[in-house]
Coordinates of C-alpha atoms and ligand atoms in Angstrom, one line a residue:
M226 CA -8.9 -1.1 29.1
E227 CA -8.7 -4.3 31.1
G228 CA -10.4 -6.5 28.4
E229 CA -7.9 -5.6 25.7
W230 CA -4.9 -6.1 27.9
R231 CA -2.3 -8.2 26.2
K232 CA -4.2 -8.8 22.9
S233 CA -1.5 -8.8 20.3
I234 CA -1.9 -6.8 17.1
L235 CA 0.3 -6.8 14.0
V236 CA 0.4 -3.3 12.5
T237 CA 1.8 -3.3 8.9
G238 CA 3.0 0.2 7.9
G239 CA 3.2 1.1 11.5
A240 CA 6.1 3.5 11.0
G241 CA 4.0 5.6 8.6
Y242 CA 1.8 8.6 9.3
I243 CA -1.5 7.0 10.3
G244 CA 0.1 3.7 11.5
S245 CA 2.4 5.5 14.0
H246 CA -0.5 7.4 15.6
T247 CA -2.7 4.3 15.7
T248 CA 0.1 2.2 17.2
L249 CA 0.4 4.8 20.0
Q250 CA -3.3 4.6 20.8
L251 CA -3.2 0.8 20.7
L252 CA -0.4 0.7 23.2
L253 CA -2.1 3.2 25.5
D254 CA -5.2 1.0 25.3
G255 CA -3.2 -1.9 26.6
Y256 CA -2.6 -3.8 23.4
K257 CA 0.7 -5.5 22.5
V258 CA 1.8 -4.2 19.1
V259 CA 4.2 -5.6 16.6
V260 CA 5.0 -3.2 13.7
I261 CA 6.3 -4.3 10.4
D262 CA 7.4 -1.7 7.9
N263 CA 10.0 -1.6 5.1
L264 CA 10.6 2.1 5.9
D265 CA 10.0 2.9 2.2
N266 CA 8.1 6.1 3.1
S267 CA 8.9 6.4 6.8
S268 CA 11.6 6.4 9.5
E269 CA 12.3 4.1 12.4
E270 CA 12.6 7.3 14.5
A271 CA 8.7 7.4 14.4
V272 CA 8.6 4.0 16.1
R273 CA 11.1 5.1 18.7
R274 CA 9.1 8.2 19.5
V275 CA 5.8 6.2 19.7
A276 CA 7.5 3.9 22.3
K277 CA 8.6 6.9 24.3
L278 CA 5.2 8.6 24.1
A279 CA 3.6 5.4 25.3
G280 CA 5.6 5.6 28.6
E281 CA 5.2 2.5 30.6
Y282 CA 3.4 0.8 27.8
G283 CA 6.3 1.4 25.4
H284 CA 7.8 -2.0 26.2
N285 CA 4.8 -3.6 24.5
L286 CA 6.0 -2.4 21.1
S287 CA 8.4 -4.2 18.8
F288 CA 9.5 -3.5 15.3
H289 CA 10.7 -5.5 12.3
Q290 CA 11.9 -3.9 9.2
V291 CA 10.2 -6.2 6.7
D292 CA 8.7 -5.8 3.3
L293 CA 5.4 -7.6 2.9
R294 CA 6.4 -8.8 -0.5
D295 CA 9.1 -10.8 1.2
K296 CA 7.0 -13.7 2.1
E297 CA 9.6 -15.6 4.0
A298 CA 10.5 -12.6 6.2
T299 CA 6.8 -11.8 6.9
E300 CA 6.1 -15.5 7.7
K301 CA 9.0 -15.4 10.2
V302 CA 7.3 -12.5 12.2
F303 CA 4.1 -14.7 12.4
S304 CA 6.1 -17.6 13.6
L305 CA 7.5 -15.5 16.5
E306 CA 4.1 -14.4 17.8
K307 CA 0.4 -15.3 17.7
F308 CA -1.6 -12.3 16.6
D309 CA -5.2 -11.7 17.6
A310 CA -5.7 -9.3 14.6
V311 CA -3.9 -7.4 11.9
I312 CA -4.3 -3.7 11.0
H313 CA -3.0 -3.3 7.5
F314 CA -1.7 0.2 6.6
A315 CA 1.3 -0.8 4.5
G316 CA 1.1 0.5 1.0
L317 CA 2.2 3.1 -1.5
K318 CA -0.2 6.1 -1.7
A319 CA 1.0 8.7 -4.1
V320 CA -1.6 9.1 -6.9
G321 CA 0.7 10.7 -9.5
E322 CA 3.4 8.2 -8.9
S323 CA 0.8 5.4 -9.3
V324 CA 0.0 6.7 -12.8
A325 CA 3.6 6.8 -13.7
K326 CA 4.5 3.4 -12.1
P327 CA 1.3 1.3 -12.1
L328 CA 3.2 -2.0 -11.9
L329 CA 5.1 -0.9 -8.8
Y330 CA 1.7 0.0 -7.2
Y331 CA 0.0 -3.2 -8.2
N332 CA 3.0 -5.2 -7.0
N333 CA 3.5 -3.4 -3.7
N334 CA -0.1 -3.0 -2.7
I335 CA -1.7 -6.1 -4.1
V336 CA 1.1 -8.7 -3.9
G337 CA 1.9 -7.4 -0.4
T338 CA -1.7 -7.8 0.7
L339 CA -2.1 -11.3 -0.9
N340 CA 1.0 -12.4 0.9
L341 CA -0.3 -11.1 4.2
L342 CA -3.7 -12.7 3.7
E343 CA -2.1 -16.1 2.8
I344 CA 0.2 -16.0 5.8
M345 CA -2.7 -15.0 8.1
T346 CA -4.7 -17.9 6.8
A347 CA -1.8 -20.3 7.4
H348 CA -1.5 -19.0 11.0
N349 CA -5.3 -19.0 11.6
C350 CA -5.3 -15.3 12.2
K351 CA -8.5 -14.1 10.4
K352 CA -9.3 -10.7 11.8
L353 CA -8.2 -7.8 9.6
V354 CA -8.7 -4.0 9.6
F355 CA -7.7 -2.6 6.2
S356 CA -6.9 1.0 5.1
S357 CA -9.1 1.8 2.2
S358 CA -9.8 5.3 1.0
A359 CA -12.5 7.7 0.0
T360 CA -10.8 7.6 -3.4
V361 CA -13.0 4.5 -4.2
Y362 CA -16.0 6.9 -4.5
G363 CA -14.2 8.5 -7.6
Q364 CA -16.2 11.6 -8.6
P365 CA -19.3 11.1 -6.5
N366 CA -22.6 12.3 -8.1
E367 CA -23.8 13.5 -4.7
V368 CA -22.6 14.0 -1.1
P369 CA -22.4 13.0 1.6
C370 CA -20.9 9.7 0.4
T371 CA -22.6 6.6 1.9
E372 CA -20.9 3.3 2.0
D373 CA -23.3 1.8 -0.6
F374 CA -22.4 4.4 -3.3
P375 CA -21.1 2.9 -6.6
L376 CA -17.4 2.5 -6.6
C377 CA -15.0 3.8 -9.2
A378 CA -11.3 4.2 -9.2
M379 CA -9.7 7.1 -11.1
N380 CA -6.1 5.9 -11.1
P381 CA -3.9 2.8 -10.3
Y382 CA -3.6 3.8 -6.6
G383 CA -7.4 3.9 -6.3
R384 CA -7.7 0.6 -8.2
T385 CA -5.4 -1.1 -5.7
K386 CA -7.8 0.0 -2.9
L387 CA -10.8 -1.2 -4.9
F388 CA -9.2 -4.5 -5.8
I389 CA -8.1 -5.2 -2.2
E390 CA -11.6 -4.4 -1.0
E391 CA -12.9 -7.0 -3.5
I392 CA -10.2 -9.5 -2.6
C393 CA -11.3 -9.2 1.1
R394 CA -14.9 -9.7 0.2
D395 CA -14.1 -12.8 -1.8
A396 CA -11.8 -14.2 1.0
H397 CA -14.7 -13.8 3.5
Q398 CA -17.2 -15.3 1.0
A399 CA -15.1 -18.4 0.6
D400 CA -14.2 -18.7 4.3
P401 CA -16.7 -17.1 6.7
E402 CA -14.2 -17.3 9.5
W403 CA -12.7 -14.1 8.2
K404 CA -13.7 -11.0 10.0
I405 CA -12.7 -7.9 8.0
M406 CA -13.2 -4.1 8.5
L407 CA -12.6 -2.0 5.4
L408 CA -12.1 1.5 6.6
R409 CA -12.5 4.3 4.0
Y410 CA -10.5 7.3 5.2
F411 CA -11.4 10.7 4.1
N412 CA -8.5 13.3 4.4
P413 CA -6.3 12.7 7.5
V414 CA -4.4 15.7 8.7
G415 CA -3.0 17.0 12.0
A416 CA -0.6 15.2 14.4
H417 CA -0.4 14.0 18.0
S418 CA -0.7 16.9 20.4
S419 CA 2.8 16.4 21.7
G420 CA 4.1 17.5 18.3
N421 CA 6.6 14.5 18.5
I422 CA 5.0 12.4 15.7
G423 CA 3.3 13.6 12.5
E424 CA 3.3 13.3 8.8
D425 CA 6.7 13.3 7.1
P426 CA 6.3 12.4 3.4
R427 CA 9.4 11.8 1.3
G428 CA 9.9 14.3 -1.6
I429 CA 7.4 16.9 -2.7
P430 CA 4.1 16.4 -0.8
N431 CA 1.1 15.5 -2.9
N432 CA -1.5 16.3 -0.3
L433 CA -2.7 19.7 0.7
M434 CA -1.7 20.0 4.4
P435 CA 1.8 18.6 4.2
F436 CA 2.5 21.1 1.5
V437 CA 1.0 24.0 3.5
Q438 CA 3.1 23.0 6.4
Q439 CA 6.3 23.0 4.3
V440 CA 5.5 26.5 3.0
A441 CA 4.9 27.7 6.6
V442 CA 8.4 26.5 7.7
G443 CA 10.1 28.0 4.6
R444 CA 10.8 24.8 2.7
R445 CA 8.6 25.8 -0.2
P446 CA 7.8 29.3 -1.5
E447 CA 4.1 29.1 -2.1
L448 CA 1.1 26.8 -2.2
V449 CA -0.3 26.1 -5.7
V450 CA -4.1 26.1 -5.4
F451 CA -5.4 23.5 -7.8
G452 CA -8.6 25.0 -9.3
T453 CA -10.6 28.1 -8.4
D454 CA -13.6 27.6 -10.7
Y455 CA -15.3 24.7 -8.9
K456 CA -19.0 25.2 -8.1
T457 CA -18.2 25.5 -4.4
K458 CA -18.5 28.3 -1.8
D459 CA -15.2 29.9 -2.9
G460 CA -14.4 28.1 -6.1
T461 CA -11.8 25.7 -4.5
G462 CA -12.2 22.0 -3.9
V463 CA -14.0 20.8 -0.8
R464 CA -12.9 17.8 1.3
D465 CA -13.6 16.1 4.6
Y466 CA -10.5 16.6 6.7
I467 CA -10.2 14.4 9.7
H468 CA -7.8 14.7 12.7
V469 CA -5.4 11.7 12.6
M470 CA -6.1 11.1 16.3
D471 CA -9.8 10.7 15.6
L472 CA -8.9 8.4 12.7
S473 CA -6.6 6.4 15.1
D474 CA -9.4 6.1 17.6
G475 CA -11.7 4.9 14.7
H476 CA -9.3 1.9 14.3
I477 CA -9.6 1.0 17.9
A478 CA -13.4 1.2 17.7
A479 CA -13.2 -1.1 14.6
L480 CA -11.0 -3.5 16.3
R481 CA -13.3 -3.7 19.3
K482 CA -16.2 -4.4 17.0
L483 CA -14.2 -7.2 15.3
F484 CA -13.5 -8.8 18.7
E485 CA -17.0 -8.3 20.0
T486 CA -19.2 -9.3 17.0
K487 CA -19.5 -12.9 16.2
D488 CA -20.6 -12.7 12.6
I489 CA -19.3 -9.3 11.5
G490 CA -18.3 -10.7 8.1
C491 CA -16.6 -8.2 5.8
E492 CA -17.9 -4.7 6.6
V493 CA -17.1 -1.2 5.2
Y494 CA -17.1 2.0 7.2
N495 CA -16.4 5.6 6.3
L496 CA -14.0 7.4 8.7
G497 CA -14.6 11.1 8.2
T498 CA -16.2 14.0 10.0
G499 CA -19.1 14.7 7.6
Q500 CA -17.9 18.3 7.3
G501 CA -16.8 19.8 3.9
T502 CA -14.0 22.4 4.0
S503 CA -12.5 24.3 1.0
V504 CA -8.8 24.7 0.2
L505 CA -9.0 28.4 1.0
E506 CA -10.8 27.7 4.3
M507 CA -8.2 25.2 5.3
V508 CA -5.4 27.6 4.4
A509 CA -7.1 30.4 6.5
A510 CA -7.4 28.1 9.5
F511 CA -3.7 27.1 9.2
E512 CA -2.6 30.8 8.9
K513 CA -4.6 31.6 12.0
A514 CA -3.2 28.6 14.0
S515 CA 0.4 29.3 12.9
G516 CA 0.5 33.1 12.6
K517 CA 2.2 32.5 9.2
K518 CA 1.2 33.8 5.9
I519 CA 0.9 31.2 3.2
P520 CA 1.6 32.7 -0.2
L521 CA -0.8 31.3 -2.9
K522 CA -0.5 30.7 -6.6
L523 CA -3.9 30.1 -8.2
A524 CA -3.7 27.4 -10.9
D525 CA -5.8 25.1 -13.0
R526 CA -7.6 22.1 -11.6
R527 CA -5.5 19.0 -10.9
P528 CA -6.6 16.3 -13.4
G529 CA -8.9 13.7 -11.8
D530 CA -9.8 15.8 -8.7
P531 CA -13.4 15.7 -7.7
E532 CA -15.2 18.9 -6.7
T533 CA -16.7 18.0 -3.4
V534 CA -16.2 14.9 -1.3
Y535 CA -17.3 14.4 2.3
A536 CA -18.5 11.4 4.3
S537 CA -21.7 10.2 5.6
T538 CA -20.7 9.3 9.2
E539 CA -23.9 7.6 10.3
K540 CA -22.9 4.0 9.8
A541 CA -19.6 4.4 11.8
E542 CA -21.4 6.4 14.5
Q543 CA -24.2 3.8 14.9
E544 CA -22.2 0.6 14.5
L545 CA -18.7 1.4 15.7
N546 CA -20.0 3.9 18.4
W547 CA -17.3 6.3 17.1
K548 CA -17.5 9.9 16.1
A549 CA -14.8 12.4 15.2
Q550 CA -14.2 14.9 18.0
Y551 CA -11.9 17.5 16.4
G552 CA -12.5 20.4 14.0
I553 CA -10.2 22.1 11.6
E554 CA -8.9 24.5 14.3
E555 CA -7.5 21.6 16.3
M556 CA -6.2 19.9 13.1
C557 CA -4.3 23.0 12.1
R558 CA -3.1 23.7 15.7
D559 CA -1.6 20.2 16.0
Q560 CA -0.2 20.2 12.5
W561 CA 1.6 23.4 13.2
N562 CA 2.9 22.2 16.5
W563 CA 4.4 19.2 14.8
A564 CA 5.8 21.4 11.9
R565 CA 7.2 24.0 14.3
K566 CA 9.0 21.4 16.4
N567 CA 10.1 19.3 13.5
P568 CA 10.5 21.6 10.4
W569 CA 12.4 18.7 8.6
G570 CA 10.1 16.0 9.9
Y571 CA 12.2 13.1 11.2
G572 CA 15.0 14.1 9.0
S573 CA 17.3 17.1 8.4
P574 CA 17.9 19.6 5.6
E575 CA 20.4 17.2 4.2
T576 CA 17.8 14.4 3.9
D577 CA 15.2 16.6 2.1
Ligands
NAD633 P1 2.5 6.3 4.9 O1 3.2 6.2 3.6 O2 2.9 7.3 5.9 O3 2.5 4.8 5.6 C1 2.5 3.6 4.9 C2 3.7 2.8 5.5 O4 3.7 1.6 4.8 C3 5.0 3.5 5.3 O5 5.7 3.5 6.5 C4 5.7 2.6 4.3 O6 7.1 2.5 4.5 C5 5.1 1.2 4.5 N1 5.1 0.3 3.4 C6 4.7 0.5 2.1 N2 4.8 -0.6 1.4 C7 5.3 -1.6 2.2 C8 5.6 -2.9 2.0 N3 5.5 -3.5 0.9 N4 6.0 -3.6 3.1 C9 6.1 -3.0 4.3 N5 5.8 -1.7 4.6 C10 5.4 -1.0 3.5 O7 0.9 6.5 4.6 P2 -0.3 6.8 5.5 O8 -0.8 8.1 5.2 O9 0.0 6.5 6.9 O10 -1.3 5.8 5.0 C11 -1.5 4.5 5.5 C12 -2.5 3.7 4.7 O11 -3.8 4.4 4.6 C13 -2.1 3.5 3.3 O12 -2.5 2.2 2.9 C14 -2.8 4.5 2.5 O13 -3.1 4.2 1.1 C15 -4.1 4.6 3.3 N6 -4.8 5.9 3.1 C16 -4.1 7.1 3.4 C17 -4.7 8.3 3.3 C18 -4.0 9.6 3.6 O14 -4.4 10.6 3.1 N7 -2.9 9.6 4.3 C19 -6.0 8.4 2.8 C20 -6.7 7.2 2.6 C21 -6.1 6.0 2.7
UD1_634 C1 -5.8 12.8 -2.6 C2 -5.8 11.6 -3.7 C3 -6.7 10.5 -3.2 C4 -6.2 10.1 -1.8 C5 -6.3 11.2 -0.9 C6 -5.8 10.9 0.5 C7 -5.4 12.7 -5.8 C8 -5.9 13.1 -7.2 N1 -6.2 12.2 -4.9 O1 -7.1 13.2 -2.5 O2 -6.6 9.4 -4.1 O3 -7.1 9.0 -1.3 O4 -5.4 12.3 -1.4 O5 -4.5 10.6 0.5 O6 -4.2 13.0 -5.5 N2 -4.7 20.9 -3.3 C9 -4.2 22.0 -3.7 N3 -2.8 22.2 -3.7 C10 -1.9 21.1 -3.4 C11 -2.5 19.9 -3.0 C12 -3.9 19.8 -2.9 O7 -4.9 23.0 -4.0 O8 -0.7 21.3 -3.5 C13 -6.2 20.7 -3.2 C14 -6.8 19.6 -4.1 O9 -7.0 20.1 -5.4 C15 -8.0 19.2 -3.3 C16 -7.6 19.5 -1.8 O10 -6.5 20.4 -1.9 O11 -9.1 20.1 -3.6 C17 -7.1 18.3 -1.1 O12 -6.1 17.6 -1.8 P1 -5.3 16.3 -1.3 O13 -4.8 16.6 0.1 O14 -4.4 15.9 -2.3 O15 -6.5 15.2 -1.1 P2 -7.5 14.7 -2.2 O16 -7.5 15.4 -3.4 O17 -8.8 14.6 -1.5

């Protein structure tokens, strides 16, 4: 990608799951990448592995262990380098924890983002790609979810996403020089095909596939299936799972759009596949890919869980010229490859 050569991108939360995969794709596309992360939910080992996977492009990556709430430290990173754009992944994302510790979530996600936007303004860097979530659709009345659906947050985590979307809209309204992409991810799963980077949540996983993966490698005895009485094909919840590599490529497409479109303003895009898959279908696909039996315990619904959520992909396809390529077979194959090679993620049994 000649044109993108040497453009410099700041990636906040770049040691995390989606951030590490996106950083790799950015490097391979010829971008220079500076990652900042406080390593609250990640490991520096992920950044080292990304640099290695990037081969000759690895030297275009640098890392600063910085918390976005530390304005002075964040400012310092901006004084070292002029960024062409920022991709902002950094944030806390555990829904249950956000209900128990709402102030922590508002402080980390919102104060962190405000600091970032203020520092970007001061350094005249006004191109931003932000990690929003399908959670802003709440319990949608119909599917597929289009970007113009009414928004509704079900918990403090979701509210941080909703508020940050609004903050971005207001920032652009007040200063049209801002160019902002709000990307609403559906359910990212899978890992890079090398199996060297992947998702490694701290503590008990909240999300389906990290949990399934930990059952497969013997770290947990069984998967608890939350709800078997939904009005879906097999009674379990339906979601739009998207391969993390497709999601990463979606960021590159969004970035390109930011650089190429003069008056892009503040735009929102769903990043999903448009396909709905049930919990039992996902488990079956993982069992097939791994050859492992996943023992199940059928349980009540998880409070706040919607029945069926999947994306309308039309807007991203038409305007970003991006479409997810992988299906659930590839997602499960790559998730298993990562799990098999790294049963303890970036850590060890002692760090579990
Ligand atoms: P992750 O936890 O793996 O990555 C987030 C990273 O941000 C972590 O490395 C963490 O250490 C860092 N971080 C958190 N607070 C920080 C702070 N104040 N300063 C600096 N670094 C900080 O999560 P992920 O799955 O890669 O998600 C990335 C983003 O995408 C998040 O904003 C998340 O809310 C959003 N998102 C994720 C999903 C999903 O299912 N994974 C779905 C929708 C949206
Ligand atoms: C969850 C979050 C959502 C967030 C999204 C992506 C909640 C209530 N919602 O959504 O805010 O944006 O992750 O990070 O946490 N399941 C089980 N057993 C498990 C885990 C999940 O049966 O141990 C089921 C769920 O009921 C659901 C499906 O698997 O039907 C997917 O769950 P999950 O991976 O947590 O994603 P979401 O519920 O879509």
